[in-house]
Each structure stands twice: as C-alpha cells, then as structure tokens.
mmCIF file of C-alpha atoms in Angstrom:
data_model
loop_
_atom_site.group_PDB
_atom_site.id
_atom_site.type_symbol
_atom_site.label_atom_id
_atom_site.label_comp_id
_atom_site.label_asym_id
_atom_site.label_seq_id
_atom_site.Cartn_x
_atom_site.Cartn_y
_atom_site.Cartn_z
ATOM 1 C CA UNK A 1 -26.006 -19.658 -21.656
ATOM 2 C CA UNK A 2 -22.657 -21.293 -21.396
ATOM 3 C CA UNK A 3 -21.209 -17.644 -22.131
ATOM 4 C CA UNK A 4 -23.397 -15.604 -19.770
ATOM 5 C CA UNK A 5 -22.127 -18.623 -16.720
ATOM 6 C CA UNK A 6 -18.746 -17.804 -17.586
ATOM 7 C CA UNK A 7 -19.181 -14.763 -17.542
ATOM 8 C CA UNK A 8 -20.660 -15.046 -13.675
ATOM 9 C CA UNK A 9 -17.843 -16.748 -13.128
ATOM 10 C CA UNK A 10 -15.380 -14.405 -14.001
ATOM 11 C CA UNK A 11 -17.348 -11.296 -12.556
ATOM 12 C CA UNK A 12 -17.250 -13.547 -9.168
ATOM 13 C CA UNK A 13 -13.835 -13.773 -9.390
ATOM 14 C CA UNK A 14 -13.093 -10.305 -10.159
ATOM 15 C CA UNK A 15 -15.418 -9.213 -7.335
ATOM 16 C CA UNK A 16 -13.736 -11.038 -4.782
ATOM 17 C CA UNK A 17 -10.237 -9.082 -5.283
ATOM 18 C CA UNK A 18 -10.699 -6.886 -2.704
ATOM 19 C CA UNK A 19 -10.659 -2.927 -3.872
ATOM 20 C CA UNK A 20 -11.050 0.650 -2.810
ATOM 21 C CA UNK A 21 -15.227 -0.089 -2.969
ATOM 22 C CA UNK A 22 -14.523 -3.518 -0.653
ATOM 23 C CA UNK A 23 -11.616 -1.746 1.847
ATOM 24 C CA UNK A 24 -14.535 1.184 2.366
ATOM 25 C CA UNK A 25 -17.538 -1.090 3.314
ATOM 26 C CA UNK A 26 -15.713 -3.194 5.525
ATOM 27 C CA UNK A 27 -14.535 -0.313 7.111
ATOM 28 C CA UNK A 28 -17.765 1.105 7.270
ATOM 29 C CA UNK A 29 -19.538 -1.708 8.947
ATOM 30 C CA UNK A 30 -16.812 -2.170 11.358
ATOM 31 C CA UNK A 31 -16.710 1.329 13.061
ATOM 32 C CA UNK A 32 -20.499 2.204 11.852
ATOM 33 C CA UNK A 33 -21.833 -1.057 12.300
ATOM 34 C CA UNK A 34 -24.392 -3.574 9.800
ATOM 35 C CA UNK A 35 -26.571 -0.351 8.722
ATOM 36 C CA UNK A 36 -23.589 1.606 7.639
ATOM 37 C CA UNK A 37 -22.382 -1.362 5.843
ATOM 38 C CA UNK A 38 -25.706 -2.086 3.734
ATOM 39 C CA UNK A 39 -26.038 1.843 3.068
ATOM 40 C CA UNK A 40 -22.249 1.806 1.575
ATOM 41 C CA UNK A 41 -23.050 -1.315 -0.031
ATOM 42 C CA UNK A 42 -26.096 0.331 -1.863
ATOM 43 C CA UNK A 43 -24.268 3.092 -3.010
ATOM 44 C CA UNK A 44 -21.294 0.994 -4.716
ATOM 45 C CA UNK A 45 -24.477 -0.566 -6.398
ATOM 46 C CA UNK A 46 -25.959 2.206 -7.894
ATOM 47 C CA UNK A 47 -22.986 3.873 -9.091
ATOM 48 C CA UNK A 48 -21.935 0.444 -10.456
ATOM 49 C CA UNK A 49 -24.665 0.060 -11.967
ATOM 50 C CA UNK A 50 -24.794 3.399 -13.553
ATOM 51 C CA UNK A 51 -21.212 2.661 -15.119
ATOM 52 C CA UNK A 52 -22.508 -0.524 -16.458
ATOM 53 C CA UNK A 53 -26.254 1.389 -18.296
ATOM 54 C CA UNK A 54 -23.276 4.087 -19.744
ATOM 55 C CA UNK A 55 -21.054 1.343 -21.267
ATOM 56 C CA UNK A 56 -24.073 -0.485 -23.025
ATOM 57 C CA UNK A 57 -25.679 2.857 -24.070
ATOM 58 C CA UNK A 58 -22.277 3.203 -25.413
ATOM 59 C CA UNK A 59 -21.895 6.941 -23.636
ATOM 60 C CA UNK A 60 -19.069 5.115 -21.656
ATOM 61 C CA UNK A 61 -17.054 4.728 -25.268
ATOM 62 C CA UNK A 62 -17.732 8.465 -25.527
ATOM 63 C CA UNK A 63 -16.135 8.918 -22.323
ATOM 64 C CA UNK A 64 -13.491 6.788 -22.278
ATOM 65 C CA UNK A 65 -12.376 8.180 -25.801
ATOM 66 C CA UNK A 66 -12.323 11.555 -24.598
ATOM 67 C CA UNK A 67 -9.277 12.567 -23.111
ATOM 68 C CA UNK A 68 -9.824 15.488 -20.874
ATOM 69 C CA UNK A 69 -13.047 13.881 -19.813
ATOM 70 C CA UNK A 70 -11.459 10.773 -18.729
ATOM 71 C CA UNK A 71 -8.438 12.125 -17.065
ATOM 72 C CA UNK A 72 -10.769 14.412 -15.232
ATOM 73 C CA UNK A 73 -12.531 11.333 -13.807
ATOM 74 C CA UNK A 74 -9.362 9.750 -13.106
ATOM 75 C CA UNK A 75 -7.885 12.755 -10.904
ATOM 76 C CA UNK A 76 -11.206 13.270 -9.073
ATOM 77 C CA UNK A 77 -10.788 9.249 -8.193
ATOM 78 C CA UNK A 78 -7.635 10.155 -6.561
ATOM 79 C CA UNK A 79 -8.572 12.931 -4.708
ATOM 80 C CA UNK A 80 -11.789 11.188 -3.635
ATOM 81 C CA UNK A 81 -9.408 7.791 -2.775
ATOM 82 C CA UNK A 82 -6.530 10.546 -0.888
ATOM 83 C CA UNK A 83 -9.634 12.212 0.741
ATOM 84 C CA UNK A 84 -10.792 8.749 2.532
ATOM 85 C CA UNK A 85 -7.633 7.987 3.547
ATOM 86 C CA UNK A 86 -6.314 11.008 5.298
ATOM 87 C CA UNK A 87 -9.491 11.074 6.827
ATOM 88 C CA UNK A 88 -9.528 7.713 8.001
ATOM 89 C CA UNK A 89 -5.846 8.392 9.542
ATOM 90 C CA UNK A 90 -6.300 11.328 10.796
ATOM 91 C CA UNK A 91 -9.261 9.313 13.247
ATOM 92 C CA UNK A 92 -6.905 6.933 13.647
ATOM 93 C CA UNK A 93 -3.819 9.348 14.956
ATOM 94 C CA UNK A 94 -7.092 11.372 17.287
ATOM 95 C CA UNK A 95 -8.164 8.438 19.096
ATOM 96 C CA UNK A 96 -7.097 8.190 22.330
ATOM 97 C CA UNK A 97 -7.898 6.530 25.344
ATOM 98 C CA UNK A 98 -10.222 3.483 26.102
ATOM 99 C CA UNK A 99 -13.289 5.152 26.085
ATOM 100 C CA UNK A 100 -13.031 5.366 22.520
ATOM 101 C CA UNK A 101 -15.552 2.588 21.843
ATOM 102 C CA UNK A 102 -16.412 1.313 18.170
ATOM 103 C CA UNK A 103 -20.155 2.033 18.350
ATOM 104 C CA UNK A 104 -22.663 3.492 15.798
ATOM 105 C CA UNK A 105 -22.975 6.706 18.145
ATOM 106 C CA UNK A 106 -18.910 7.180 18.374
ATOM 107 C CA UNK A 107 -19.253 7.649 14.750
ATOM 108 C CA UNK A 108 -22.544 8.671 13.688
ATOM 109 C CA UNK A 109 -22.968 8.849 9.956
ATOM 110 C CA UNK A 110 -26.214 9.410 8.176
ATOM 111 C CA UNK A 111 -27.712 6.813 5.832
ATOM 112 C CA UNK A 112 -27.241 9.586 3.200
ATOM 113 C CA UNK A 113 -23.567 10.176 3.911
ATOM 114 C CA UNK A 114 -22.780 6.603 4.012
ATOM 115 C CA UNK A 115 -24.771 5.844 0.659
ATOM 116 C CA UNK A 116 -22.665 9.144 -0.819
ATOM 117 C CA UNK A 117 -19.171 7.731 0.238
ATOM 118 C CA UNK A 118 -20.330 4.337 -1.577
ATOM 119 C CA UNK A 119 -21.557 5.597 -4.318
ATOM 120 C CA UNK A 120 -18.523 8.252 -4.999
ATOM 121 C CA UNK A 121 -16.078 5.643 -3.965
ATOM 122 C CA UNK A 122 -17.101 3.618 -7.149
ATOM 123 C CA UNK A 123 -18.460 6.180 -9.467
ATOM 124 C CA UNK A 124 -14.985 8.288 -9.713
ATOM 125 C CA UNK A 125 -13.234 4.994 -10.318
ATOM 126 C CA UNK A 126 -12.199 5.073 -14.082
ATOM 127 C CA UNK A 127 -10.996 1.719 -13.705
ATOM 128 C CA UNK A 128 -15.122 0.559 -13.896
ATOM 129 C CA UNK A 129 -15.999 2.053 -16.773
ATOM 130 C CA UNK A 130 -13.198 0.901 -18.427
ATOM 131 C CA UNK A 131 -13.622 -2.465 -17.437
ATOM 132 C CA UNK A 132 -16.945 -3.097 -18.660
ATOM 133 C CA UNK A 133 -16.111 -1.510 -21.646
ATOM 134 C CA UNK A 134 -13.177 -3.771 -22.200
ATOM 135 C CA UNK A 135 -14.737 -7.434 -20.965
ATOM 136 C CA UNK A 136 -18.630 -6.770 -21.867
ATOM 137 C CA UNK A 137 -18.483 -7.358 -25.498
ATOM 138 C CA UNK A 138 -16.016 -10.156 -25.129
ATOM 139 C CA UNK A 139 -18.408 -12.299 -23.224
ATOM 140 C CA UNK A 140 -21.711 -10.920 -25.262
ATOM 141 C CA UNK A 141 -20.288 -10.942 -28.565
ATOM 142 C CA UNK A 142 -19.433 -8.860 -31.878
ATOM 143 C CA UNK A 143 -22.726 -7.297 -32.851
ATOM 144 C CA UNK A 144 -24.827 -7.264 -28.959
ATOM 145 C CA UNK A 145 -27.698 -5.573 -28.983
ATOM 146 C CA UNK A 146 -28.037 -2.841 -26.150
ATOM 147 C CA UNK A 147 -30.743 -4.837 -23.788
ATOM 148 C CA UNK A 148 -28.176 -7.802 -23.602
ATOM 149 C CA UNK A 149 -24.919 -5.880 -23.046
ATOM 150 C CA UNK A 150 -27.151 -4.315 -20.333
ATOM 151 C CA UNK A 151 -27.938 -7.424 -18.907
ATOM 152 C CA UNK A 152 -24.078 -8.673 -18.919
ATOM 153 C CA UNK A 153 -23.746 -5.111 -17.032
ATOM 154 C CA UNK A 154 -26.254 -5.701 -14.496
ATOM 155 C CA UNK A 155 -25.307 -9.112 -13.709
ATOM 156 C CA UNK A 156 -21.265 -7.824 -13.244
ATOM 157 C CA UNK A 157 -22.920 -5.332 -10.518
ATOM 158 C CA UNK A 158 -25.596 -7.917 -8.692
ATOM 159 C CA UNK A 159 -22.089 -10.278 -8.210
ATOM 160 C CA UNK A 160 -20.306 -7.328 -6.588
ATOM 161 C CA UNK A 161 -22.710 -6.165 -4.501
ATOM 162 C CA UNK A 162 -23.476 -10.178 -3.092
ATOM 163 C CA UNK A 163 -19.511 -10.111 -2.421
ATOM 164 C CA UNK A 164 -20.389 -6.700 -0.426
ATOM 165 C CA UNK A 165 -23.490 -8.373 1.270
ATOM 166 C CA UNK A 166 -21.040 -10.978 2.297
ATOM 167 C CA UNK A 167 -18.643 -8.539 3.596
ATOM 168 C CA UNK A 168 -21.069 -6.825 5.638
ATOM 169 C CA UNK A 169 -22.299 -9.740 6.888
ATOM 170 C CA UNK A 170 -18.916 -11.093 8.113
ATOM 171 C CA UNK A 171 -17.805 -8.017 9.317
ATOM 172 C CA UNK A 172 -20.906 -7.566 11.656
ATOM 173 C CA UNK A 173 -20.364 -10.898 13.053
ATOM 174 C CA UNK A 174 -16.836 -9.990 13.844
ATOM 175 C CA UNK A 175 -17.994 -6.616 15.141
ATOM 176 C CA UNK A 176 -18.279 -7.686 19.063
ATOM 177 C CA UNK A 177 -14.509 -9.531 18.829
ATOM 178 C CA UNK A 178 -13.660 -6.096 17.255
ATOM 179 C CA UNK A 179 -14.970 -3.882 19.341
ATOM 180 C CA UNK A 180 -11.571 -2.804 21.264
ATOM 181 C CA UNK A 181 -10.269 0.821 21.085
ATOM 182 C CA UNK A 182 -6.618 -0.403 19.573
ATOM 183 C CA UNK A 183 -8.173 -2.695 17.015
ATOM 184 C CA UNK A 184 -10.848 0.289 16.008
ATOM 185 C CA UNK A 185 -7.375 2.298 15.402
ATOM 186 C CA UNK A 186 -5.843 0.186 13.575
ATOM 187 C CA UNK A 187 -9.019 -0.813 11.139
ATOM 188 C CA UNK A 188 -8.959 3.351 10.720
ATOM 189 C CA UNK A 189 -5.532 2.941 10.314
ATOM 190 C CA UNK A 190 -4.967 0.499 8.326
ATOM 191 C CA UNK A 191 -7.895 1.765 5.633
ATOM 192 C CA UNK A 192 -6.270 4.733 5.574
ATOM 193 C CA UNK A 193 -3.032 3.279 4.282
ATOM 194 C CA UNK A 194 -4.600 1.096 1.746
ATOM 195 C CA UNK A 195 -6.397 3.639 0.490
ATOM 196 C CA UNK A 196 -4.021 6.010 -0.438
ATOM 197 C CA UNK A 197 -2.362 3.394 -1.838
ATOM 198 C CA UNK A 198 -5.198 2.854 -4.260
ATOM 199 C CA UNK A 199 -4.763 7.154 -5.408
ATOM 200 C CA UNK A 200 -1.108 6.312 -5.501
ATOM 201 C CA UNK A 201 -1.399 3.731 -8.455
ATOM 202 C CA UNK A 202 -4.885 5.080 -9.861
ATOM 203 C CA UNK A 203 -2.863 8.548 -10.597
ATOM 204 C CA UNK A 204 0.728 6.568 -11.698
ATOM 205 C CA UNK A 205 -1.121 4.937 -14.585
ATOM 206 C CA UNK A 206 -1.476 8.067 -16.396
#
C-alpha cells in the first residue's frame, strides 16, 4: 500500500506539469466551452489508458524496442503536435474584428472531433508509452504480475484525467472573464506557440 500511495503521489505530480494533452483541453474548453473540454478530456483518457493496458501486456516493450515502429510514432507525434499548432495560429492571425465572440457556435466542433483531437493528442505521444514502461515496474516491483502493473497503469491515467477535470472546470469558470475577442486570440495564439514547441523538442530527441 505504502508503494501504490507513492506511487499516486508521484503520478499527481507528474500530471500537474502541464503538457501538449493539458495546453489542448484548456484550449478546448476556452473557445469550445465545458462540453468540448470533457469530450477532449475523455479522449486523453482512453488513449492513456490504452498506452498504459500495452505496457502491462508488455506489447509496449515490443514497441518501444522496435526502432522503425517507435520512430514512426514519434514523427506522427510531431506532425500531429505541428498540425494543432498551425491550426490554432492560423485562427488566431484570421480573427478579426469584435464580433468575433468566444462561443460554442463561433467554433462548432463535434463531440466526435473533440474526443479525436484528445485522444490523438495523447496516443501519438511516445513520451507515454515510454513512461509507463520506465516508472511502472519501479513502483510495482521485479516480478508484477500483469493485473497489478495494470492497475499501477490505470491509476497513472484516473490522476491525469482528475488534473483534466480540474482544468475544465477552472477554465469554464473563467470562460465569461474570457470571453473578449483579443483574449480569444491570444489563447489561439498562444496554444499555437506552445504547441509547436512541444513537435520542436519531441522531434530533437531523436
């Protein structure tokens, strides 16, 4: 017990440095508003919790020990991560104008599309896989049977997708102080940056 409450710990703490998955559903909720938010949110979580079920099947240490298959994830992160970004500045440089108002219908987005960007977002990010295959069995121990590893898995995605929750649900509190054509460019804006700064050191660490 006292390893699986460290381990909380630590997956809390990891969780809370914000990433490309955390950048994308705040942005998310702030132009799309609370439903966009969850729908990104549930994404991240599946995908997450797809990387963790591969890492304690051990198919992740299959993939992660292939080369071509890795690297192949790796690129497709960046050009996923360069993708959201240019898009996000390109609405950003469009906007013009104070009519431009940060409502759900100025940016419609399907549940579907929004659960895809989530879930793509986290999925293409070899940095997940690699991390649960790297701090798993140090918290489980040598010798872990599959259900437990699992569990440690599970657990690491449940605490990221509360820190989400929590993200959502700050951001849609903010959302009526936000609401302001300028500030709407600059949340575009400002994703946009971050995010291709994200592709720029996922593809240097080659």
């Amino acid at each position: 017990m006292a390893h699986f409450l460290s381990f909380v710990a630590f997956a809390t703490a990891i969780a809370v440095a914000p990433g490309p998955d955390t950048f994308l559903t705040l942005r998310n909720t702030v132009i799309g508003g609370r439903a966009r938010g969850l729908w990104t949110t549930l994404g991240i979580g599946v995908a997450g919790a797809t990387q963790g079920v591969l890492a304690a099947a051990g198919l992740g240490a299959i993939i992660a020990r292939s080369e071509p298959v890795f690297q192949t994830i790796r690129w497709l992160g960046v050009a996923y991560l360069i993708y959201l970004g240019v898009m996000a500045l390109r609405t950003a440089i469009k906007a013009r104008g104070e009519g431009w108002a940060m409502t759900p219908e100025a940016t419609p987005r399907s549940p579907r599309r929004s659960f895809r960007q989530g879930f793509l977002c986290n999925i293409t990010n070899p940095k997940v896989l690699a991390f649960n295959l790297a701090v798993l069995p140090q918290f489980a121990g040598p010798g872990t049977g599959m259900l437990t590893l699992l569990a440690y898995a599970l657990t690491l995605t449940i605490v990221g997708t509360i820190v989400l929750l929590a993200v959502v649900g700050l951001a849609t509190r903010a959302r009526d102080a936000l609401a302001r054509p300028l500030v709407n460019r600059g949340v575009e804006g400002g994703t946009g940056v971050v995010m291709l700064g994200f592709a720029g050191a996922l593809a240097a660490e080659g």
